[in-house]
Amino acid sequence: MENEVIEFDIGLGGGGRELDDDGVEIEHPIDDEEMIDSPSLNSIGGGGSFGSGSGEMYLPEGDLLDLEPYEGMEFESEEAAKAFYNSYARRVGFSTRVSSSRRSRRDGAIIQRQFVCAKEGYRNLNEKRTKDREIKRPRTITRVGCKASMSVKMQDSGKWVVSGFVRVHNHALVPPDQVHVLRSHRQISGPAKTLIDTLQAAGLGPRRIMSALIKEYGGISKVGFTEVDCRNYMRNNRQKSLEGEIQLLLDYLRQMQAENPNFFYAVQGGDDQSTSNVFWADSRARLNYTYFGDTVTFDTTYRSNRYRLPFAPLTGVNHHGQPVLFGCAFLINESEESFVWLFNTWLMAMSGRPPASITTDNDPVIGSAIAQVFPDARLRFCKWHIFKQCQEKLSHIFLKHPNFEADFHKCVNLTESIDEFESCWLALIERYDLRDHEWLQTIYSARRQWVPVYLRDTFFAEMSITQRSDSMNSYFDGYINASTNLSQFFKLYEKALESRNEKEVKADYDTMNTLPVLKTPSPMEKQASELYTRKLFARFQEELVGTLTFMASKTEDDSEIISYQVAKFGEDHRTYYVRFNVLEMKATCSCQMFEFSGLLCRHILAVFRVTNLLTLPPHYILKRWTRHARSSVTLEDHAKTVYTNYLESHTVRYNTLRHEAFKFVDEGAESVDTYDVAMAALQEAVQRVSLAAKDDGKPMMVNGRVRENSSRGRISTNPPTSNGQGTSGQTLSEDNMDQKIRELTSGLEAAKRRCEVYRANLLSVLKDIEDHKLQLSIKVQNVKISMKDGL
């Protein structure tokens, strides 16, 4: 077979090194060293071909498949020689790379190549080092000075001939069932790419796709590549797809802004950056923030492998406890710089008003960006994401100790104070011998950002401290799933917006047109039913009814502040502490429910009950939870009708007198002498109060003159003469004057009453106008929905 020409009909693709998003070569855990100095080689595929790119490489048939290189062997091209040596290497059990080349001095063309075993030579230990930086992730040393190689050179005829061949290796060769992991033999064939594309579009991840490929090809060794290769191929697919689809997104945003000038969008680096980060917020999202922007959730769910879509909405909670949108972002580059840009851009779109609190995933990069842009906002990591991580990081503990999960939840959710949590956590770690667990130490160091007892003093708009709120559910759940791509995103995005808006309209309709069932005769319950939305009222009613099983006992009274212990009947071991300022009608509870959710807890309501506070003080009614939360007319400022005004003022007077009376009784009962003095003073006070009650609002006539108590703010209208008496002529004139004053006073009082009626009627009209506007809005939405359904 001397000088026999072996013809290879080949179609080599552009292989190239595998790079990550930042252009750095991907380090593979298996034989990563082997191909550092050469481009990846094409490997043999099934059925006698190996290929790549758009073409297929056809191998020699029959006995030629078992050929071993020899000097004088000829090839049609350099690529054919390289492919043959790689095919030989796969059969024998080693990986190859290109070692050196020689160029023509005449035209610079390559005229000589040397293909070697990947273990040829030795690694330069000083490579990739700089003056001030060491290699962060040193690779395993795999080069052992192997001499096995094949050299080829080009002849004048254009053919390539083997000029040297070394067969012997100084290391063990790889058995056939492991040769597929060698770098030069790992190549995703055309049919495999097609199958990966199909399964990726269906939402499957790399692990499940590899399982399908192994089953399809009959074993991992016949697949021809590893899961790492599959993962890299899928990631590159997504990156290429996004580059084209981001342009579609920008076109969509430009169209939306053209239709509505209040539509806001921004691209990091400018509109010409088709693969950069993008943020947008429509006019409704910006309006939502003006009403409900006190707390924000940065939803990073979609950035996870669950969806494989770099999409992150910013959401909040409306007056019905429903999620509401504040803006959306596509994050191609998820660096700290990108998040800082996003938060600054979003803040600009929201008129520069930062939120009081932010909830996001436990991500140090996001946390650092939030600290820079919102230094005064309280950062909270989503507790439920941490619980999910707990199931992954501590799965072996869950299997070994079935009670651990329940104990962990109890420690986090049911502890009532910081000291109780710290004690419980220490006991948990000791009980299950987890003192040295690195992940538990990490989340414990961040406990102030996710454990409820550390967060109760900040408003997060959640109805329960221990249960997950609807607001924590992703705004686009049920619309965007694992197979969603940008081409499908626009329709699903608009559909989600429409559905969420419709749910809010429905909740508004139910609030305005249905009456809740009252469970107590309390004026406070009736007041709340007329102010709160249905869902919020139901939550308040639950707390109010809960007071019936609680007892409030006074423990301390220091003039203005009264302290109470509040406990459920029969559960004295679980006590809450309430401090109540009687004069200001302000209370604080150790559970801090109002600070966290904006609704009063049953413990404070129990104190209100025993102190005869009949209605909610205005400072405990947050506008964002009322049915008029979106109203431009601040009706809650006038929510106290004449009846409510009476109740409130009566309550203030009652509590003030009651507080002073208790002090009077305590001091009067000290001895017999003080008791006698107190009783005499009390009897005199009773007579004077009784007299004042009879004459309330009536002028007192003294010697024909109108004279009233200075305590009621009125003065004599007819002072006496210098000798203390007036003349009879003066008396007649003064009588006429007194009559005139009485008439004027009566007219003034009547005018005041009419003004009160007019004011009440005006407020009622304003309220009716707001209700009518809301009903019209509901009708318009219903008409739009019916028209769309008709189309």
PDB file of N, CA and C in Angstrom, residues 704-763:
ATOM      1  N   GLY A 704     -80.839  89.888  85.004  1.00  0.00           N
ATOM      2  CA  GLY A 704     -81.274  90.347  83.692  1.00  0.00           C
ATOM      3  C   GLY A 704     -80.171  90.408  82.668  1.00  0.00           C
ATOM      4  N   ARG A 705     -78.989  89.909  83.025  1.00  0.00           N
ATOM      5  CA  ARG A 705     -77.865  89.955  82.080  1.00  0.00           C
ATOM      6  C   ARG A 705     -77.498  88.529  81.651  1.00  0.00           C
ATOM      7  N   VAL A 706     -76.951  88.438  80.463  1.00  0.00           N
ATOM      8  CA  VAL A 706     -76.469  87.130  79.997  1.00  0.00           C
ATOM      9  C   VAL A 706     -75.074  86.927  80.549  1.00  0.00           C
ATOM     10  N   ARG A 707     -74.936  85.941  81.454  1.00  0.00           N
ATOM     11  CA  ARG A 707     -73.621  85.677  82.032  1.00  0.00           C
ATOM     12  C   ARG A 707     -73.412  84.154  82.039  1.00  0.00           C
ATOM     13  N   GLU A 708     -72.317  83.753  81.518  1.00  0.00           N
ATOM     14  CA  GLU A 708     -72.061  82.312  81.458  1.00  0.00           C
ATOM     15  C   GLU A 708     -70.728  81.997  82.102  1.00  0.00           C
ATOM     16  N   ASN A 709     -70.578  80.713  82.452  1.00  0.00           N
ATOM     17  CA  ASN A 709     -69.351  80.254  83.078  1.00  0.00           C
ATOM     18  C   ASN A 709     -68.155  80.535  82.191  1.00  0.00           C
ATOM     19  N   SER A 710     -67.113  81.091  82.775  1.00  0.00           N
ATOM     20  CA  SER A 710     -65.895  81.305  81.991  1.00  0.00           C
ATOM     21  C   SER A 710     -65.304  79.988  81.531  1.00  0.00           C
ATOM     22  N   SER A 711     -65.632  78.904  82.278  1.00  0.00           N
ATOM     23  CA  SER A 711     -65.127  77.589  81.884  1.00  0.00           C
ATOM     24  C   SER A 711     -65.702  77.149  80.555  1.00  0.00           C
ATOM     25  N   ARG A 712     -66.903  77.746  80.187  1.00  0.00           N
ATOM     26  CA  ARG A 712     -67.481  77.406  78.889  1.00  0.00           C
ATOM     27  C   ARG A 712     -67.070  78.426  77.847  1.00  0.00           C
ATOM     28  N   GLY A 713     -66.198  79.381  78.225  1.00  0.00           N
ATOM     29  CA  GLY A 713     -65.650  80.280  77.225  1.00  0.00           C
ATOM     30  C   GLY A 713     -66.500  81.491  76.954  1.00  0.00           C
ATOM     31  N   ARG A 714     -67.586  81.769  77.779  1.00  0.00           N
ATOM     32  CA  ARG A 714     -68.445  82.910  77.494  1.00  0.00           C
ATOM     33  C   ARG A 714     -68.225  83.983  78.569  1.00  0.00           C
ATOM     34  N   ILE A 715     -68.471  85.254  78.249  1.00  0.00           N
ATOM     35  CA  ILE A 715     -68.259  86.354  79.184  1.00  0.00           C
ATOM     36  C   ILE A 715     -69.537  87.161  79.336  1.00  0.00           C
ATOM     37  N   SER A 716     -69.566  87.989  80.351  1.00  0.00           N
ATOM     38  CA  SER A 716     -70.737  88.847  80.578  1.00  0.00           C
ATOM     39  C   SER A 716     -70.831  89.888  79.483  1.00  0.00           C
ATOM     40  N   THR A 717     -72.066  90.089  79.007  1.00  0.00           N
ATOM     41  CA  THR A 717     -72.257  91.067  77.920  1.00  0.00           C
ATOM     42  C   THR A 717     -72.653  92.436  78.446  1.00  0.00           C
ATOM     43  N   ASN A 718     -72.894  92.562  79.791  1.00  0.00           N
ATOM     44  CA  ASN A 718     -73.342  93.834  80.341  1.00  0.00           C
ATOM     45  C   ASN A 718     -72.663  94.071  81.688  1.00  0.00           C
ATOM     46  N   PRO A 719     -71.469  94.590  81.706  1.00  0.00           N
ATOM     47  CA  PRO A 719     -70.782  94.795  82.969  1.00  0.00           C
ATOM     48  C   PRO A 719     -71.506  95.815  83.810  1.00  0.00           C
ATOM     49  N   PRO A 720     -71.411  95.758  85.127  1.00  0.00           N
ATOM     50  CA  PRO A 720     -72.098  96.701  86.010  1.00  0.00           C
ATOM     51  C   PRO A 720     -71.437  98.063  85.974  1.00  0.00           C
ATOM     52  N   THR A 721     -72.152  99.031  86.538  1.00  0.00           N
ATOM     53  CA  THR A 721     -71.595 100.384  86.634  1.00  0.00           C
ATOM     54  C   THR A 721     -70.556 100.426  87.736  1.00  0.00           C
ATOM     55  N   SER A 722     -69.959 101.588  87.927  1.00  0.00           N
ATOM     56  CA  SER A 722     -68.874 101.702  88.901  1.00  0.00           C
ATOM     57  C   SER A 722     -69.321 101.379  90.314  1.00  0.00           C
ATOM     58  N   ASN A 723     -70.608 101.612  90.634  1.00  0.00           N
ATOM     59  CA  ASN A 723     -71.076 101.287  91.984  1.00  0.00           C
ATOM     60  C   ASN A 723     -71.697  99.897  92.071  1.00  0.00           C
ATOM     61  N   GLY A 724     -71.586  99.161  90.956  1.00  0.00           N
ATOM     62  CA  GLY A 724     -72.062  97.777  90.971  1.00  0.00           C
ATOM     63  C   GLY A 724     -73.483  97.642  90.547  1.00  0.00           C
ATOM     64  N   GLN A 725     -74.225  98.704  90.265  1.00  0.00           N
ATOM     65  CA  GLN A 725     -75.625  98.585  89.873  1.00  0.00           C
ATOM     66  C   GLN A 725     -75.859  99.444  88.646  1.00  0.00           C
ATOM     67  N   GLY A 726     -76.837  99.069  87.841  1.00  0.00           N
ATOM     68  CA  GLY A 726     -77.183  99.873  86.673  1.00  0.00           C
ATOM     69  C   GLY A 726     -78.472 100.620  86.905  1.00  0.00           C
ATOM     70  N   THR A 727     -78.744 101.618  86.089  1.00  0.00           N
ATOM     71  CA  THR A 727     -79.983 102.385  86.188  1.00  0.00           C
ATOM     72  C   THR A 727     -81.102 101.635  85.533  1.00  0.00           C
ATOM     73  N   SER A 728     -82.373 102.107  85.837  1.00  0.00           N
ATOM     74  CA  SER A 728     -83.522 101.431  85.241  1.00  0.00           C
ATOM     75  C   SER A 728     -83.559 101.620  83.739  1.00  0.00           C
ATOM     76  N   GLY A 729     -83.083 102.831  83.282  1.00  0.00           N
ATOM     77  CA  GLY A 729     -83.054 103.061  81.835  1.00  0.00           C
ATOM     78  C   GLY A 729     -82.049 102.155  81.159  1.00  0.00           C
ATOM     79  N   GLN A 730     -80.950 102.028  81.880  1.00  0.00           N
ATOM     80  CA  GLN A 730     -79.925 101.133  81.337  1.00  0.00           C
ATOM     81  C   GLN A 730     -80.425  99.697  81.299  1.00  0.00           C
ATOM     82  N   THR A 731     -81.219  99.341  82.335  1.00  0.00           N
ATOM     83  CA  THR A 731     -81.733  97.972  82.388  1.00  0.00           C
ATOM     84  C   THR A 731     -82.622  97.679  81.199  1.00  0.00           C
ATOM     85  N   LEU A 732     -83.494  98.618  80.833  1.00  0.00           N
ATOM     86  CA  LEU A 732     -84.357  98.410  79.670  1.00  0.00           C
ATOM     87  C   LEU A 732     -83.534  98.238  78.408  1.00  0.00           C
ATOM     88  N   SER A 733     -82.548  99.116  78.284  1.00  0.00           N
ATOM     89  CA  SER A 733     -81.711  99.031  77.092  1.00  0.00           C
ATOM     90  C   SER A 733     -80.924  97.721  77.072  1.00  0.00           C
ATOM     91  N   GLU A 734     -80.449  97.360  78.255  1.00  0.00           N
ATOM     92  CA  GLU A 734     -79.679  96.124  78.340  1.00  0.00           C
ATOM     93  C   GLU A 734     -80.555  94.910  78.090  1.00  0.00           C
ATOM     94  N   ASP A 735     -81.817  94.985  78.537  1.00  0.00           N
ATOM     95  CA  ASP A 735     -82.729  93.857  78.259  1.00  0.00           C
ATOM     96  C   ASP A 735     -82.917  93.668  76.767  1.00  0.00           C
ATOM     97  N   ASN A 736     -83.096  94.780  76.050  1.00  0.00           N
ATOM     98  CA  ASN A 736     -83.228  94.692  74.591  1.00  0.00           C
ATOM     99  C   ASN A 736     -81.953  94.121  73.966  1.00  0.00           C
ATOM    100  N   MET A 737     -80.818  94.598  74.532  1.00  0.00           N
ATOM    101  CA  MET A 737     -79.535  94.111  73.995  1.00  0.00           C
ATOM    102  C   MET A 737     -79.368  92.619  74.251  1.00  0.00           C
ATOM    103  N   ASP A 738     -79.763  92.194  75.478  1.00  0.00           N
ATOM    104  CA  ASP A 738     -79.666  90.770  75.783  1.00  0.00           C
ATOM    105  C   ASP A 738     -80.543  89.933  74.860  1.00  0.00           C
ATOM    106  N   GLN A 739     -81.744  90.427  74.591  1.00  0.00           N
ATOM    107  CA  GLN A 739     -82.648  89.722  73.692  1.00  0.00           C
ATOM    108  C   GLN A 739     -82.038  89.588  72.302  1.00  0.00           C
ATOM    109  N   LYS A 740     -81.426  90.724  71.849  1.00  0.00           N
ATOM    110  CA  LYS A 740     -80.809  90.699  70.522  1.00  0.00           C
ATOM    111  C   LYS A 740     -79.652  89.704  70.475  1.00  0.00           C
ATOM    112  N   ILE A 741     -78.856  89.692  71.549  1.00  0.00           N
ATOM    113  CA  ILE A 741     -77.723  88.767  71.596  1.00  0.00           C
ATOM    114  C   ILE A 741     -78.201  87.332  71.589  1.00  0.00           C
ATOM    115  N   ARG A 742     -79.271  87.046  72.335  1.00  0.00           N
ATOM    116  CA  ARG A 742     -79.800  85.687  72.348  1.00  0.00           C
ATOM    117  C   ARG A 742     -80.270  85.262  70.972  1.00  0.00           C
ATOM    118  N   GLU A 743     -80.910  86.205  70.258  1.00  0.00           N
ATOM    119  CA  GLU A 743     -81.376  85.883  68.898  1.00  0.00           C
ATOM    120  C   GLU A 743     -80.191  85.602  67.969  1.00  0.00           C
ATOM    121  N   LEU A 744     -79.183  86.477  68.078  1.00  0.00           N
ATOM    122  CA  LEU A 744     -78.003  86.272  67.231  1.00  0.00           C
ATOM    123  C   LEU A 744     -77.287  84.960  67.576  1.00  0.00           C
ATOM    124  N   THR A 745     -77.190  84.679  68.864  1.00  0.00           N
ATOM    125  CA  THR A 745     -76.525  83.428  69.285  1.00  0.00           C
ATOM    126  C   THR A 745     -77.272  82.217  68.766  1.00  0.00           C
ATOM    127  N   SER A 746     -78.602  82.294  68.874  1.00  0.00           N
ATOM    128  CA  SER A 746     -79.422  81.183  68.377  1.00  0.00           C
ATOM    129  C   SER A 746     -79.249  81.010  66.871  1.00  0.00           C
ATOM    130  N   GLY A 747     -79.207  82.155  66.149  1.00  0.00           N
ATOM    131  CA  GLY A 747     -79.008  82.078  64.699  1.00  0.00           C
ATOM    132  C   GLY A 747     -77.646  81.507  64.330  1.00  0.00           C
ATOM    133  N   LEU A 748     -76.649  81.917  65.124  1.00  0.00           N
ATOM    134  CA  LEU A 748     -75.306  81.400  64.862  1.00  0.00           C
ATOM    135  C   LEU A 748     -75.236  79.892  65.076  1.00  0.00           C
ATOM    136  N   GLU A 749     -75.843  79.425  66.160  1.00  0.00           N
ATOM    137  CA  GLU A 749     -75.863  77.988  66.413  1.00  0.00           C
ATOM    138  C   GLU A 749     -76.578  77.236  65.300  1.00  0.00           C
ATOM    139  N   ALA A 750     -77.685  77.806  64.819  1.00  0.00           N
ATOM    140  CA  ALA A 750     -78.420  77.159  63.723  1.00  0.00           C
ATOM    141  C   ALA A 750     -77.562  77.117  62.454  1.00  0.00           C
ATOM    142  N   ALA A 751     -76.837  78.229  62.198  1.00  0.00           N
ATOM    143  CA  ALA A 751     -75.962  78.263  61.014  1.00  0.00           C
ATOM    144  C   ALA A 751     -74.867  77.208  61.115  1.00  0.00           C
ATOM    145  N   LYS A 752     -74.330  77.048  62.323  1.00  0.00           N
ATOM    146  CA  LYS A 752     -73.290  76.032  62.502  1.00  0.00           C
ATOM    147  C   LYS A 752     -73.833  74.647  62.225  1.00  0.00           C
ATOM    148  N   ARG A 753     -75.060  74.399  62.703  1.00  0.00           N
ATOM    149  CA  ARG A 753     -75.647  73.079  62.455  1.00  0.00           C
ATOM    150  C   ARG A 753     -75.877  72.845  60.974  1.00  0.00           C
ATOM    151  N   ARG A 754     -76.361  73.916  60.290  1.00  0.00           N
ATOM    152  CA  ARG A 754     -76.553  73.769  58.848  1.00  0.00           C
ATOM    153  C   ARG A 754     -75.222  73.522  58.127  1.00  0.00           C
ATOM    154  N   CYS A 755     -74.175  74.216  58.570  1.00  0.00           N
ATOM    155  CA  CYS A 755     -72.854  73.999  57.958  1.00  0.00           C
ATOM    156  C   CYS A 755     -72.386  72.553  58.130  1.00  0.00           C
ATOM    157  N   GLU A 756     -72.657  71.997  59.308  1.00  0.00           N
ATOM    158  CA  GLU A 756     -72.279  70.598  59.531  1.00  0.00           C
ATOM    159  C   GLU A 756     -73.025  69.672  58.588  1.00  0.00           C
ATOM    160  N   VAL A 757     -74.326  69.979  58.418  1.00  0.00           N
ATOM    161  CA  VAL A 757     -75.127  69.161  57.503  1.00  0.00           C
ATOM    162  C   VAL A 757     -74.599  69.292  56.079  1.00  0.00           C
ATOM    163  N   TYR A 758     -74.312  70.546  55.651  1.00  0.00           N
ATOM    164  CA  TYR A 758     -73.790  70.770  54.296  1.00  0.00           C
ATOM    165  C   TYR A 758     -72.450  70.052  54.107  1.00  0.00           C
ATOM    166  N   ARG A 759     -71.600  70.138  55.117  1.00  0.00           N
ATOM    167  CA  ARG A 759     -70.300  69.492  55.016  1.00  0.00           C
ATOM    168  C   ARG A 759     -70.442  67.976  54.887  1.00  0.00           C
ATOM    169  N   ALA A 760     -71.336  67.423  55.723  1.00  0.00           N
ATOM    170  CA  ALA A 760     -71.567  65.977  55.648  1.00  0.00           C
ATOM    171  C   ALA A 760     -72.136  65.585  54.289  1.00  0.00           C
ATOM    172  N   ASN A 761     -73.081  66.407  53.786  1.00  0.00           N
ATOM    173  CA  ASN A 761     -73.652  66.116  52.468  1.00  0.00           C
ATOM    174  C   ASN A 761     -72.602  66.211  51.365  1.00  0.00           C
ATOM    175  N   LEU A 762     -71.712  67.218  51.479  1.00  0.00           N
ATOM    176  CA  LEU A 762     -70.666  67.381  50.469  1.00  0.00           C
ATOM    177  C   LEU A 762     -69.733  66.177  50.450  1.00  0.00           C
ATOM    178  N   LEU A 763     -69.348  65.744  51.625  1.00  0.00           N
ATOM    179  CA  LEU A 763     -68.487  64.553  51.695  1.00  0.00           C
ATOM    180  C   LEU A 763     -69.196  63.332  51.133  1.00  0.00           C
TER     181      LEU A 763
END
